[in-house]
CSV table of C-alpha atoms in Angstrom, one decimal:
chain,number,residue,atom,x,y,z
A,1,SER,CA,-0.6,15.6,-11.2
A,2,CYS,CA,-1.4,12.9,-8.7
A,3,CYS,CA,-4.1,10.8,-9.9
A,4,GLY,CA,-6.3,13.1,-11.6
A,5,HIS,CA,-8.8,10.7,-13.1
A,6,GLY,CA,-9.8,12.4,-16.8
A,7,LEU,CA,-10.7,16.1,-15.2
A,8,GLY,CA,-12.4,16.3,-18.6
A,9,LEU,CA,-13.0,19.8,-20.3
A,10,HIS,CA,-9.1,20.9,-20.0
A,11,LYS,CA,-8.5,24.0,-21.7
A,12,ARG,CA,-4.8,23.7,-21.5
A,13,GLN,CA,-2.5,21.0,-22.8
A,14,VAL,CA,-1.4,19.0,-19.4
A,15,ARG,CA,0.5,16.1,-18.6
A,16,GLY,CA,-1.5,13.0,-18.4
A,17,PRO,CA,-2.9,11.6,-15.1
A,18,MET,CA,-0.6,9.6,-12.7
A,19,SER,CA,-1.6,7.6,-10.0
A,20,PRO,CA,0.1,6.9,-6.6
A,21,LYS,CA,1.9,3.4,-6.7
A,22,PHE,CA,4.2,1.6,-4.9
A,23,ALA,CA,7.3,0.7,-6.8
A,24,PRO,CA,8.2,-2.8,-7.2
A,25,PRO,CA,10.5,-4.6,-4.7
A,26,SER,CA,14.3,-3.6,-6.2
A,27,ALA,CA,17.7,-4.6,-4.9
A,28,ALA,CA,18.7,-1.0,-6.1
A,29,ALA,CA,16.0,0.5,-3.7
A,30,ILE,CA,18.2,2.8,-1.2
A,31,PRO,CA,17.4,1.5,2.5
A,32,MET,CA,15.3,4.3,4.5
A,33,ILE,CA,15.8,3.7,8.1
A,34,SER,CA,13.3,5.3,10.5
A,35,VAL,CA,14.4,6.3,13.7
A,36,THR,CA,13.0,7.4,17.0
A,37,THR,CA,14.7,10.0,19.5
A,38,GLU,CA,14.7,7.3,21.9
A,39,ALA,CA,16.4,4.4,19.5
A,40,LEU,CA,19.2,7.3,18.3
A,41,GLU,CA,21.8,6.2,20.8
A,42,SER,CA,21.2,2.6,20.1
A,43,VAL,CA,21.4,3.0,16.5
A,44,LEU,CA,24.1,4.8,16.3
A,45,ALA,CA,26.1,2.5,18.7
A,46,ASN,CA,25.3,-0.5,16.4
A,47,LEU,CA,26.7,1.3,13.3
A,48,PRO,CA,30.2,1.1,12.0
A,49,ASN,CA,32.4,3.9,13.4
A,50,ALA,CA,32.5,5.8,10.1
A,51,ALA,CA,28.7,5.8,9.6
A,52,SER,CA,27.8,6.6,13.1
A,53,ASP,CA,30.4,9.3,13.0
A,54,TRP,CA,29.3,10.7,9.5
A,55,LEU,CA,25.6,10.9,11.1
A,56,LYS,CA,26.9,12.7,14.3
A,57,SER,CA,28.6,15.0,12.4
A,58,THR,CA,26.4,16.0,9.9
A,59,GLY,CA,23.7,16.5,12.8
A,60,PHE,CA,21.4,13.9,12.6
A,61,THR,CA,19.2,13.8,15.7
A,62,ALA,CA,16.0,11.8,14.6
A,63,ALA,CA,13.8,14.8,15.2
A,64,ILE,CA,10.8,15.0,13.0
A,65,GLY,CA,12.0,15.6,9.6
A,66,SER,CA,15.6,15.0,10.0
A,67,VAL,CA,17.4,13.4,7.6
A,68,GLY,CA,20.9,11.5,7.6
A,69,LEU,CA,22.5,10.5,4.3
A,70,VAL,CA,25.1,7.7,4.4
A,71,PRO,CA,27.2,7.5,1.3
A,72,ASN,CA,29.3,4.6,-0.1
A,73,PRO,CA,32.8,5.2,-0.8
A,74,ASP,CA,31.9,6.3,-4.4
A,75,GLY,CA,29.8,8.6,-3.4
A,76,THR,CA,26.2,7.0,-3.9
A,77,LEU,CA,23.9,6.6,-1.2
A,78,LYS,CA,24.3,3.9,0.9
A,79,SER,CA,21.2,4.2,3.1
A,80,ILE,CA,19.2,7.1,4.4
A,81,TYR,CA,18.3,7.7,8.0
A,82,VAL,CA,14.9,9.6,8.8
A,83,GLY,CA,14.0,10.9,12.2
A,84,ILE,CA,10.1,10.4,13.2
A,85,GLY,CA,10.6,12.2,16.5
A,86,ALA,CA,9.5,10.7,19.9
A,87,GLN,CA,7.9,7.3,20.3
A,88,GLY,CA,4.2,7.8,20.3
A,89,GLN,CA,4.0,11.8,19.6
A,90,THR,CA,0.5,12.6,18.2
A,91,ARG,CA,1.5,16.5,17.1
A,92,VAL,CA,2.5,15.6,13.6
A,93,ARG,CA,0.6,13.0,11.6
A,94,PHE,CA,2.9,11.5,8.5
A,95,ALA,CA,5.8,12.2,10.6
A,96,VAL,CA,8.0,10.1,8.5
A,97,ALA,CA,6.8,12.1,5.3
A,98,ALA,CA,8.4,15.2,6.6
A,99,ALA,CA,11.8,13.8,6.0
A,100,ALA,CA,10.8,12.1,2.8
A,101,SER,CA,9.9,15.4,1.1
A,102,LYS,CA,13.5,15.9,1.5
A,103,LEU,CA,15.1,13.0,-0.3
A,104,PRO,CA,16.3,13.3,-4.0
A,105,ALA,CA,14.7,11.3,-6.5
A,106,GLY,CA,15.2,7.6,-6.5
A,107,THR,CA,13.3,4.8,-5.0
A,108,TYR,CA,13.5,3.9,-1.5
A,109,ALA,CA,12.5,1.1,0.8
A,110,LEU,CA,11.2,1.8,4.2
A,111,ASP,CA,12.9,-0.1,7.2
A,112,THR,CA,10.7,0.1,10.4
A,113,THR,CA,9.6,-1.4,13.5
A,114,ARG,CA,6.1,-0.1,13.3
A,115,THR,CA,3.2,-2.6,12.8
A,116,GLY,CA,-0.4,-2.4,12.2
A,117,ALA,CA,-2.2,1.1,12.1
A,118,ALA,CA,1.3,3.0,12.8
A,119,LEU,CA,3.0,1.2,9.8
A,120,ASP,CA,-0.1,1.8,7.4
A,121,GLU,CA,0.1,5.5,8.4
A,122,MET,CA,3.9,5.8,7.4
A,123,ALA,CA,3.0,3.8,4.0
A,124,LEU,CA,0.3,6.4,3.0
A,125,GLY,CA,2.3,9.0,4.1
A,126,LEU,CA,5.1,8.2,1.8
A,127,LEU,CA,2.7,7.9,-1.1
A,128,LEU,CA,1.0,11.4,-0.3
A,129,SER,CA,4.4,12.9,0.0
A,130,THR,CA,5.0,12.2,-3.8
A,131,TYR,CA,1.6,14.4,-4.6
A,132,THR,CA,2.3,17.7,-6.4
A,133,PHE,CA,-0.3,19.8,-8.4
A,134,ASP,CA,1.9,20.2,-11.6
A,135,ARG,CA,-1.2,20.7,-14.3
A,136,TYR,CA,0.1,24.6,-14.5
A,137,LYS,CA,3.8,24.0,-14.3
A,138,SER,CA,6.3,23.6,-17.2
A,139,ALA,CA,8.3,21.0,-16.0
A,140,PRO,CA,7.0,18.2,-13.3
A,141,ASP,CA,9.0,18.3,-10.2
A,142,GLN,CA,11.7,15.5,-9.2
A,143,THR,CA,10.2,12.2,-8.5
A,144,ARG,CA,10.5,9.9,-5.6
A,145,HIS,CA,9.3,6.2,-5.1
A,146,PHE,CA,8.8,4.2,-2.3
A,147,VAL,CA,8.7,0.3,-2.1
A,148,ALA,CA,5.5,-1.1,-0.2
A,149,PRO,CA,6.7,-1.7,3.3
A,150,ALA,CA,6.2,-5.4,4.3
A,151,GLY,CA,2.8,-6.0,6.4
A,152,ILE,CA,0.6,-3.7,4.7
A,153,ASP,CA,-2.3,-4.0,2.2
A,154,ALA,CA,-0.7,-2.3,-0.7
A,155,THR,CA,-3.8,-2.2,-2.7
A,156,ARG,CA,-5.8,-0.5,0.1
A,157,ILE,CA,-3.3,2.1,1.0
A,158,GLU,CA,-2.6,2.9,-2.7
A,159,ALA,CA,-6.6,3.1,-3.2
A,160,LEU,CA,-6.8,5.7,0.0
A,161,ALA,CA,-3.9,7.8,-1.5
A,162,ALA,CA,-5.4,8.0,-5.0
A,163,GLY,CA,-8.5,9.0,-3.6
A,164,GLU,CA,-7.0,11.6,-1.6
A,165,CYS,CA,-5.4,13.1,-4.8
A,166,LEU,CA,-8.2,12.9,-6.6
A,167,THR,CA,-9.9,15.1,-4.3
A,168,ARG,CA,-7.0,17.3,-3.9
A,169,ASP,CA,-6.8,17.9,-7.9
A,170,LEU,CA,-10.4,18.7,-8.1
A,171,ILE,CA,-9.8,21.3,-5.5
A,172,ASN,CA,-6.8,22.4,-6.6
A,173,THR,CA,-8.0,23.4,-10.1
A,174,PRO,CA,-9.3,27.0,-10.6
A,175,ALA,CA,-12.8,27.6,-10.9
A,176,ALA,CA,-12.1,28.7,-14.7
A,177,ASP,CA,-11.0,24.9,-15.3
A,178,MET,CA,-13.6,23.3,-12.5
A,179,GLY,CA,-17.1,24.5,-13.3
A,180,PRO,CA,-19.9,22.6,-13.0
A,181,ASP,CA,-19.1,21.0,-16.8
A,182,GLU,CA,-15.9,20.0,-15.7
A,183,LEU,CA,-16.9,18.7,-12.2
A,184,GLU,CA,-19.2,16.5,-14.1
A,185,ALA,CA,-16.8,15.1,-16.6
A,186,ALA,CA,-14.7,14.4,-13.4
A,187,ALA,CA,-17.5,12.4,-12.0
A,188,CYS,CA,-18.3,10.6,-15.0
A,189,ALA,CA,-14.9,9.7,-15.7
A,190,LEU,CA,-14.7,8.5,-12.4
A,191,ALA,CA,-17.9,6.3,-13.2
A,192,ASP,CA,-16.6,5.0,-16.1
A,193,GLN,CA,-13.4,3.8,-14.4
A,194,HIS,CA,-15.3,1.6,-12.1
A,195,GLY,CA,-18.3,0.7,-14.2
A,196,ALA,CA,-20.7,3.0,-12.6
A,197,THR,CA,-23.4,4.9,-14.0
A,198,CYS,CA,-23.7,8.6,-13.9
A,199,ALA,CA,-26.9,10.5,-14.7
A,200,VAL,CA,-27.2,14.5,-15.2
A,201,ILE,CA,-30.3,16.7,-14.7
A,202,ALA,CA,-28.9,20.1,-16.0
A,203,GLY,CA,-30.6,23.8,-16.6
A,204,ASP,CA,-34.4,24.0,-16.8
A,205,ALA,CA,-34.5,20.4,-16.5
A,206,LEU,CA,-34.2,20.9,-13.0
A,207,LEU,CA,-37.2,22.7,-12.3
A,208,GLU,CA,-39.1,20.3,-14.6
A,209,GLN,CA,-37.6,17.5,-12.1
A,210,ASN,CA,-38.5,19.8,-9.2
A,211,PHE,CA,-35.1,20.8,-8.1
A,212,PRO,CA,-35.7,24.3,-7.5
A,213,MET,CA,-33.3,25.7,-5.0
A,214,ILE,CA,-30.4,24.2,-7.1
A,215,HIS,CA,-31.7,25.9,-10.2
A,216,THR,CA,-32.2,29.2,-8.1
A,217,VAL,CA,-28.6,29.6,-6.9
A,218,GLY,CA,-27.2,28.4,-9.9
A,219,ARG,CA,-29.3,30.4,-12.6
A,220,ALA,CA,-27.3,33.4,-12.5
A,221,SER,CA,-24.1,31.9,-14.0
A,222,PRO,CA,-23.9,31.3,-17.8
A,223,ARG,CA,-22.7,27.5,-16.5
A,224,ARG,CA,-25.7,25.6,-16.1
A,225,PRO,CA,-26.8,24.3,-12.8
A,226,ARG,CA,-27.2,20.5,-12.5
A,227,LEU,CA,-27.4,17.4,-10.1
A,228,ILE,CA,-24.9,15.1,-10.7
A,229,ASP,CA,-26.1,11.1,-9.7
A,230,MET,CA,-23.8,8.5,-10.0
A,231,SER,CA,-24.7,4.6,-8.9
A,232,TRP,CA,-22.5,1.6,-8.2
A,233,GLY,CA,-23.2,-1.7,-6.6
A,234,SER,CA,-26.1,-3.8,-6.8
A,235,LYS,CA,-25.5,-5.8,-3.4
A,236,GLY,CA,-25.6,-4.8,0.2
A,237,PRO,CA,-26.7,-1.7,2.2
A,238,LYS,CA,-27.5,1.6,0.6
A,239,LEU,CA,-25.2,4.6,1.3
A,240,THR,CA,-25.7,7.8,-0.3
A,241,LEU,CA,-23.1,10.3,-0.2
A,242,VAL,CA,-24.2,13.8,-1.1
A,243,GLY,CA,-21.3,16.5,-1.9
A,244,LYS,CA,-21.7,20.3,-2.1
A,245,GLY,CA,-20.5,21.3,-5.5
A,246,VAL,CA,-20.3,25.0,-5.6
A,247,CYS,CA,-17.9,25.4,-8.2
A,248,PHE,CA,-17.0,29.1,-7.3
A,249,ASP,CA,-18.9,31.3,-4.6
A,250,THR,CA,-19.0,35.1,-5.2
A,251,GLY,CA,-21.7,35.2,-2.4
A,252,GLY,CA,-24.3,36.4,-4.9
A,253,LEU,CA,-26.0,39.6,-4.4
A,254,ASN,CA,-24.5,39.7,-0.8
A,255,LEU,CA,-21.2,39.9,-2.6
A,256,LYS,CA,-18.2,38.6,-0.6
A,257,PRO,CA,-15.4,40.9,-0.3
A,258,GLY,CA,-11.9,39.9,-2.1
A,259,ALA,CA,-10.2,38.7,0.8
A,260,SER,CA,-13.0,36.0,1.1
A,261,MET,CA,-13.6,35.5,-2.6
A,262,GLY,CA,-9.8,34.5,-3.1
A,263,LEU,CA,-10.4,30.7,-2.1
A,264,MET,CA,-13.7,30.1,-3.4
A,265,LYS,CA,-12.5,27.8,-5.9
A,266,LYS,CA,-12.6,25.4,-2.7
A,267,ASP,CA,-16.5,25.7,-2.3
A,268,MET,CA,-16.6,22.4,-4.2
A,269,GLY,CA,-14.7,20.6,-1.8
A,270,GLY,CA,-17.5,18.6,-0.4
A,271,ALA,CA,-18.0,17.1,-4.0
A,272,ALA,CA,-14.3,16.3,-4.4
A,273,THR,CA,-14.2,14.8,-1.0
A,274,VAL,CA,-17.2,12.6,-1.8
A,275,LEU,CA,-15.7,11.7,-5.3
A,276,GLY,CA,-12.3,10.8,-3.6
A,277,LEU,CA,-14.3,8.4,-1.2
A,278,ALA,CA,-16.4,6.9,-3.5
A,279,HIS,CA,-13.3,6.0,-5.6
A,280,MET,CA,-11.7,4.4,-2.4
A,281,ILE,CA,-15.3,2.3,-1.8
A,282,MET,CA,-15.2,1.4,-5.5
A,283,ALA,CA,-11.4,0.6,-5.7
A,284,LEU,CA,-11.8,-1.8,-2.6
A,285,LYS,CA,-15.0,-3.0,-3.8
A,286,VAL,CA,-16.9,-2.6,-0.5
A,287,PRO,CA,-19.8,-4.5,-0.5
A,288,VAL,CA,-22.4,-1.6,-0.6
A,289,GLN,CA,-25.0,0.2,-3.0
A,290,LEU,CA,-23.2,3.4,-3.7
A,291,ARG,CA,-25.1,6.5,-4.9
A,292,VAL,CA,-23.4,10.0,-5.1
A,293,LEU,CA,-25.2,13.1,-5.4
A,294,ILE,CA,-23.7,16.3,-6.3
A,295,PRO,CA,-25.7,19.5,-6.7
A,296,ALA,CA,-22.9,21.5,-8.9
A,297,VAL,CA,-23.6,25.2,-9.2
A,298,GLU,CA,-21.9,28.5,-9.6
A,299,ASN,CA,-23.1,31.2,-7.4
A,300,SER,CA,-22.7,34.3,-9.5
A,301,VAL,CA,-24.3,37.9,-10.1
A,302,ASP,CA,-26.6,39.1,-12.6
A,303,GLY,CA,-30.1,40.2,-13.1
A,304,SER,CA,-31.5,36.9,-12.8
A,305,ALA,CA,-29.4,36.1,-9.2
A,306,PHE,CA,-31.9,35.4,-6.3
A,307,ARG,CA,-32.2,38.4,-3.9
A,308,PRO,CA,-32.2,38.7,0.0
A,309,GLY,CA,-35.6,38.3,1.2
A,310,ASP,CA,-37.1,36.1,-1.6
A,311,VAL,CA,-38.8,32.9,-0.1
A,312,LEU,CA,-38.0,29.7,-2.0
A,313,THR,CA,-39.8,26.5,-2.3
A,314,SER,CA,-37.8,23.4,-1.7
A,315,ARG,CA,-37.9,20.0,-3.4
A,316,LYS,CA,-39.4,18.6,-0.1
A,317,GLY,CA,-42.1,21.4,0.0
A,318,LEU,CA,-40.5,23.3,3.0
A,319,THR,CA,-40.0,26.7,2.4
A,320,VAL,CA,-37.3,28.9,2.7
A,321,GLU,CA,-36.5,32.7,3.4
A,322,ILE,CA,-33.4,34.1,2.2
A,323,ASN,CA,-31.9,36.7,4.4
A,324,ASN,CA,-28.2,36.1,3.1
A,325,THR,CA,-27.4,34.7,-0.9
A,326,ASP,CA,-24.0,33.8,0.5
A,327,ALA,CA,-25.5,31.0,2.5
A,328,GLU,CA,-26.1,28.9,-0.7
A,329,GLY,CA,-24.7,25.9,0.0
A,330,ARG,CA,-27.3,24.5,2.2
A,331,LEU,CA,-29.9,25.5,-0.4
A,332,VAL,CA,-28.2,23.2,-3.3
A,333,LEU,CA,-27.8,20.5,-0.7
A,334,ALA,CA,-31.2,20.7,0.9
A,335,ASP,CA,-32.8,19.7,-2.5
A,336,ALA,CA,-30.0,16.8,-3.4
A,337,LEU,CA,-31.0,15.5,0.5
A,338,ALA,CA,-34.6,15.6,0.0
A,339,LEU,CA,-33.5,13.3,-3.2
A,340,ALA,CA,-31.4,11.1,-1.2
A,341,ASP,CA,-34.1,10.5,1.6
A,342,GLU,CA,-36.8,9.7,-1.1
A,343,GLY,CA,-34.3,6.5,-2.0
A,344,LYS,CA,-34.6,5.3,1.8
A,345,PRO,CA,-31.1,4.6,1.8
A,346,ASP,CA,-29.3,2.9,5.2
A,347,HIS,CA,-27.3,5.9,5.8
A,348,ILE,CA,-26.8,9.3,4.2
A,349,ILE,CA,-23.8,11.4,4.5
A,350,SER,CA,-23.2,14.9,3.4
A,351,MET,CA,-19.9,16.8,3.0
A,352,ALA,CA,-19.6,20.3,2.3
A,353,THR,CA,-17.6,23.5,2.9
A,354,LEU,CA,-20.5,24.9,4.4
A,355,THR,CA,-19.6,27.4,7.5
A,356,GLY,CA,-16.8,29.5,8.5
A,357,ALA,CA,-18.2,29.3,12.1
A,358,ALA,CA,-16.8,25.4,11.7
A,359,ARG,CA,-13.4,26.9,11.1
A,360,VAL,CA,-13.7,29.3,14.1
A,361,ALA,CA,-14.8,26.1,16.4
A,362,VAL,CA,-12.1,23.5,15.5
A,363,GLY,CA,-9.7,25.2,13.0
A,364,PRO,CA,-8.8,23.8,9.5
A,365,ASP,CA,-7.5,20.5,10.4
A,366,LEU,CA,-10.2,18.7,12.2
A,367,ALA,CA,-13.4,17.3,10.2
A,368,PRO,CA,-16.4,18.2,12.7
A,369,PHE,CA,-19.3,16.0,11.9
A,370,TYR,CA,-22.9,15.7,13.1
A,371,THR,CA,-24.9,12.6,13.2
A,372,THR,CA,-28.3,11.2,14.1
A,373,ASP,CA,-26.8,7.6,14.2
A,374,ASP,CA,-25.3,6.2,17.7
A,375,ALA,CA,-23.4,3.5,15.4
A,376,MET,CA,-21.5,6.5,13.5
A,377,ALA,CA,-20.9,8.6,16.6
A,378,ARG,CA,-19.1,5.6,18.2
A,379,ALA,CA,-17.4,4.3,14.9
A,380,LEU,CA,-16.1,7.5,13.6
A,381,PRO,CA,-13.5,8.7,16.5
A,382,GLN,CA,-12.3,5.3,16.4
A,383,ALA,CA,-11.6,5.0,13.0
A,384,ALA,CA,-10.2,8.2,12.7
A,385,GLY,CA,-7.4,7.5,15.1
A,386,GLU,CA,-6.8,4.4,13.3
A,387,THR,CA,-6.7,6.1,9.8
A,388,ALA,CA,-4.7,9.7,10.6
A,389,ASP,CA,-7.9,11.4,9.6
A,390,PRO,CA,-8.8,13.6,12.8
A,391,VAL,CA,-12.5,14.5,13.3
A,392,TRP,CA,-14.7,15.9,16.1
A,393,GLN,CA,-18.4,15.5,16.8
A,394,MET,CA,-20.8,18.3,16.9
A,395,PRO,CA,-24.0,18.5,18.2
A,396,PHE,CA,-27.4,18.4,16.7
A,397,HIS,CA,-28.8,20.8,19.6
A,398,ASP,CA,-32.4,21.0,19.1
A,399,PRO,CA,-32.8,24.0,21.4
A,400,TYR,CA,-31.5,26.1,18.7
A,401,GLU,CA,-34.1,25.3,15.8
A,402,ALA,CA,-36.1,28.1,16.9
A,403,MET,CA,-33.0,30.0,15.4
A,404,ILE,CA,-33.7,28.5,11.6
A,405,GLU,CA,-37.7,29.5,11.7
A,406,PRO,CA,-38.2,33.0,10.5
A,407,GLN,CA,-41.4,34.7,10.4
A,408,ILE,CA,-42.3,34.3,7.0
A,409,ALA,CA,-41.4,30.8,5.9
A,410,ASP,CA,-40.7,27.5,7.3
A,411,LEU,CA,-36.8,27.7,7.3
A,412,ASP,CA,-34.1,30.5,7.4
A,413,ASN,CA,-31.2,30.2,5.4
A,414,ALA,CA,-29.2,32.4,7.3
A,415,PRO,CA,-30.0,33.1,11.1
A,416,ALA,CA,-29.1,36.8,12.6
A,417,GLY,CA,-27.3,37.0,15.3
A,418,GLY,CA,-24.1,35.0,14.3
A,419,PHE,CA,-24.0,32.4,17.2
A,420,ALA,CA,-23.6,28.6,16.6
A,421,GLY,CA,-23.3,29.0,12.6
A,422,SER,CA,-22.1,25.4,12.0
A,423,ILE,CA,-24.8,24.2,14.0
A,424,THR,CA,-27.7,26.1,12.9
A,425,ALA,CA,-26.5,25.0,9.4
A,426,ALA,CA,-26.7,21.1,10.3
A,427,LEU,CA,-30.1,21.7,12.0
A,428,PHE,CA,-31.2,22.9,8.5
A,429,LEU,CA,-29.9,20.3,6.6
A,430,ARG,CA,-31.5,17.7,8.9
A,431,ARG,CA,-35.1,19.1,8.2
A,432,PHE,CA,-34.4,17.4,4.6
A,433,VAL,CA,-33.6,13.9,6.2
A,434,THR,CA,-36.6,12.4,7.6
A,435,ASP,CA,-36.4,8.8,7.1
A,436,THR,CA,-32.9,7.8,7.3
A,437,PRO,CA,-29.6,7.9,9.5
A,438,TYR,CA,-27.6,10.8,8.5
A,439,THR,CA,-24.4,12.3,9.0
A,440,HIS,CA,-23.0,15.5,8.1
A,441,PHE,CA,-19.5,16.9,7.8
A,442,ASP,CA,-18.9,20.8,7.8
A,443,ILE,CA,-15.4,20.6,6.2
A,444,TYR,CA,-12.8,23.1,5.4
A,445,GLY,CA,-11.2,21.1,2.5
A,446,TRP,CA,-7.7,23.1,2.4
A,447,ASN,CA,-4.2,23.2,4.2
A,448,PRO,CA,-3.3,26.9,5.0
A,449,THR,CA,0.2,25.8,5.5
A,450,ALA,CA,2.1,22.8,4.3
A,451,ALA,CA,2.4,20.0,6.4
A,452,PRO,CA,4.0,16.7,6.0
A,453,ALA,CA,2.5,14.6,3.2
A,454,ARG,CA,-0.3,17.7,2.9
A,455,PRO,CA,0.9,20.5,0.8
A,456,LYS,CA,-0.5,23.8,1.1
A,457,GLY,CA,-3.5,23.7,-1.0
A,458,GLY,CA,-7.0,21.1,-1.4
A,459,ALA,CA,-7.4,18.6,1.2
A,460,GLY,CA,-9.4,15.3,1.5
A,461,MET,CA,-11.0,15.4,5.4
A,462,GLY,CA,-12.8,12.8,6.9
A,463,ALA,CA,-13.1,10.2,3.7
A,464,ARG,CA,-10.7,7.7,5.3
A,465,ALA,CA,-12.4,7.9,8.7
A,466,ILE,CA,-15.8,7.2,6.9
A,467,LEU,CA,-14.2,4.4,4.9
A,468,ALA,CA,-13.0,2.8,7.9
A,469,ALA,CA,-16.2,3.1,9.9
A,470,LEU,CA,-18.7,1.7,7.3
A,471,PRO,CA,-18.1,-1.9,8.7
A,472,GLU,CA,-19.6,-0.9,11.8
A,473,VAL,CA,-22.1,1.6,10.6
A,474,LEU,CA,-23.7,-0.7,7.9
A,475,ASP,CA,-22.7,-4.2,9.7
A,476,LEU,CA,-20.7,-5.1,6.6
C-alpha cells in the first residue's frame, strides 16, 4: 500500500511498501489540462476544430470530475482535459483528483493556471488520488503517475502525502494485524527511518513506572498495554504529540453493540495521525525537538477488566471515578499527557478519536480542536484553509467543569446527561496539562463515503494544518 513504512509483525504475505512520489519529467507524459466551467468556452474556441468538436460530442462540461480524452490519429491519448468546476468553488476539496481517479494507467503532466496554495492542493490531490489500501488484495489496482507541476515544492508535497498515507494504512489495517505490538513496530520503524529513538514501557512495567490508567484499560487483553515514547531532534522548541492508541475498543464491560463496534479498528486513529504528522515533521526537518507519546492498548473483556464504579488513581495523582468503561480513551491519554507535561515542552498536542459528540457537532469532515494558546487559535484556521485540511475551534468552557467532578473522586470519566460530550472530554484532558500550552483534537479518522483523493476508510485529520501552523505557534 501507499507508504506503509514497515508495519511490522505482518501475519500475511504482502507486497512491499510504496511511497507516493512524483514521476520524473518525461516527453511521453500525457498533458492533463485543468478547465474551469467559466473557461470552457474559451478553451474550446482555441482548440483545433476536430478536438473541440470531439470534446463537445463526448459531453465534456468542465464540471468537477468530468474528463475529456483527446486521441491521436493512431488512437493513443494526445491530451486529457479535466474539469475542476467553478472558479473559487469551496464545496469539493481536491477537485482535480475527482477526474484524476478516472484516468487509465499512465503518466500525466498537469497543465494549469493555478499558483500558490491552490496549486499545492492540486499537486497533493494528484498524489493522494493514487492511494489504495491493497494489503489484502490478490492484485494491485492500475497505477497512475503524475509529473510534479512547475512551481511547487515537490519534496514538501511528497512528505505530506507520505504522512497521510501512513496514517491511512495504519487505520485501515484490521485490529487482528494492528494491535499494540504492531503499532509499536510501526512507530519504531518510523523512528528508524528518520534516526529517532523509540522507547517502550509495556505490561506490568507500566505499574512500576506509574502509568496506572494505561495499564488498567489494557490489562484485560492478552496483548500487553504499553506506552510508546519516540524522540527526534536536539535543537529548537520542544513539541510533544500525544496520540490515542486504542487498537480495538469493545467498550469493556460496558460492551458496545455490534453496530458501534464495527469500526473500532479505527480507535487508534489519533496515534496514526500523530505518526503521520511526525513523519512530515522529520522528513521536512522542521527545527523542533519532537516527542511522540502513544498509549497503545486494547480495551477488552475478561475477569480482570476494570468495572463501572471503580476509582482509579492517575499518574498525576488525580482520582477518576469510572462511570462507563467505554470512555477509556481519555484515561490512557491522561497518563500520557501527565508525562508530556512533566517534560515542560513549549506545546503539547493530543489527537484522539475520542467522542461521538464531536461527530454530531461537526460531522466527519471537520477536525474540531480545543486550545489554551491564542497563537494556535489564530494560526490553525488560517493554516487549514491553505492546506485543504479543515478544522473548527471548540471551547474549553469552564462552567462545564462541574460536570466532570463526581461525588467520590476528583474526576468523572463519563458525565451523565449526554450534554457537551466533546467539551467535557476535552476539559477532562486539560486537567492533566498544567504547565504547558495545550491543544487537543477530537477527530473521526475515517471517511464514511469516498471523496476526491480521499477514499472510504482511514483518514488523517488536522495534521497538515498543524504542520503549517507550527512556525507561528513555536516562533520557528
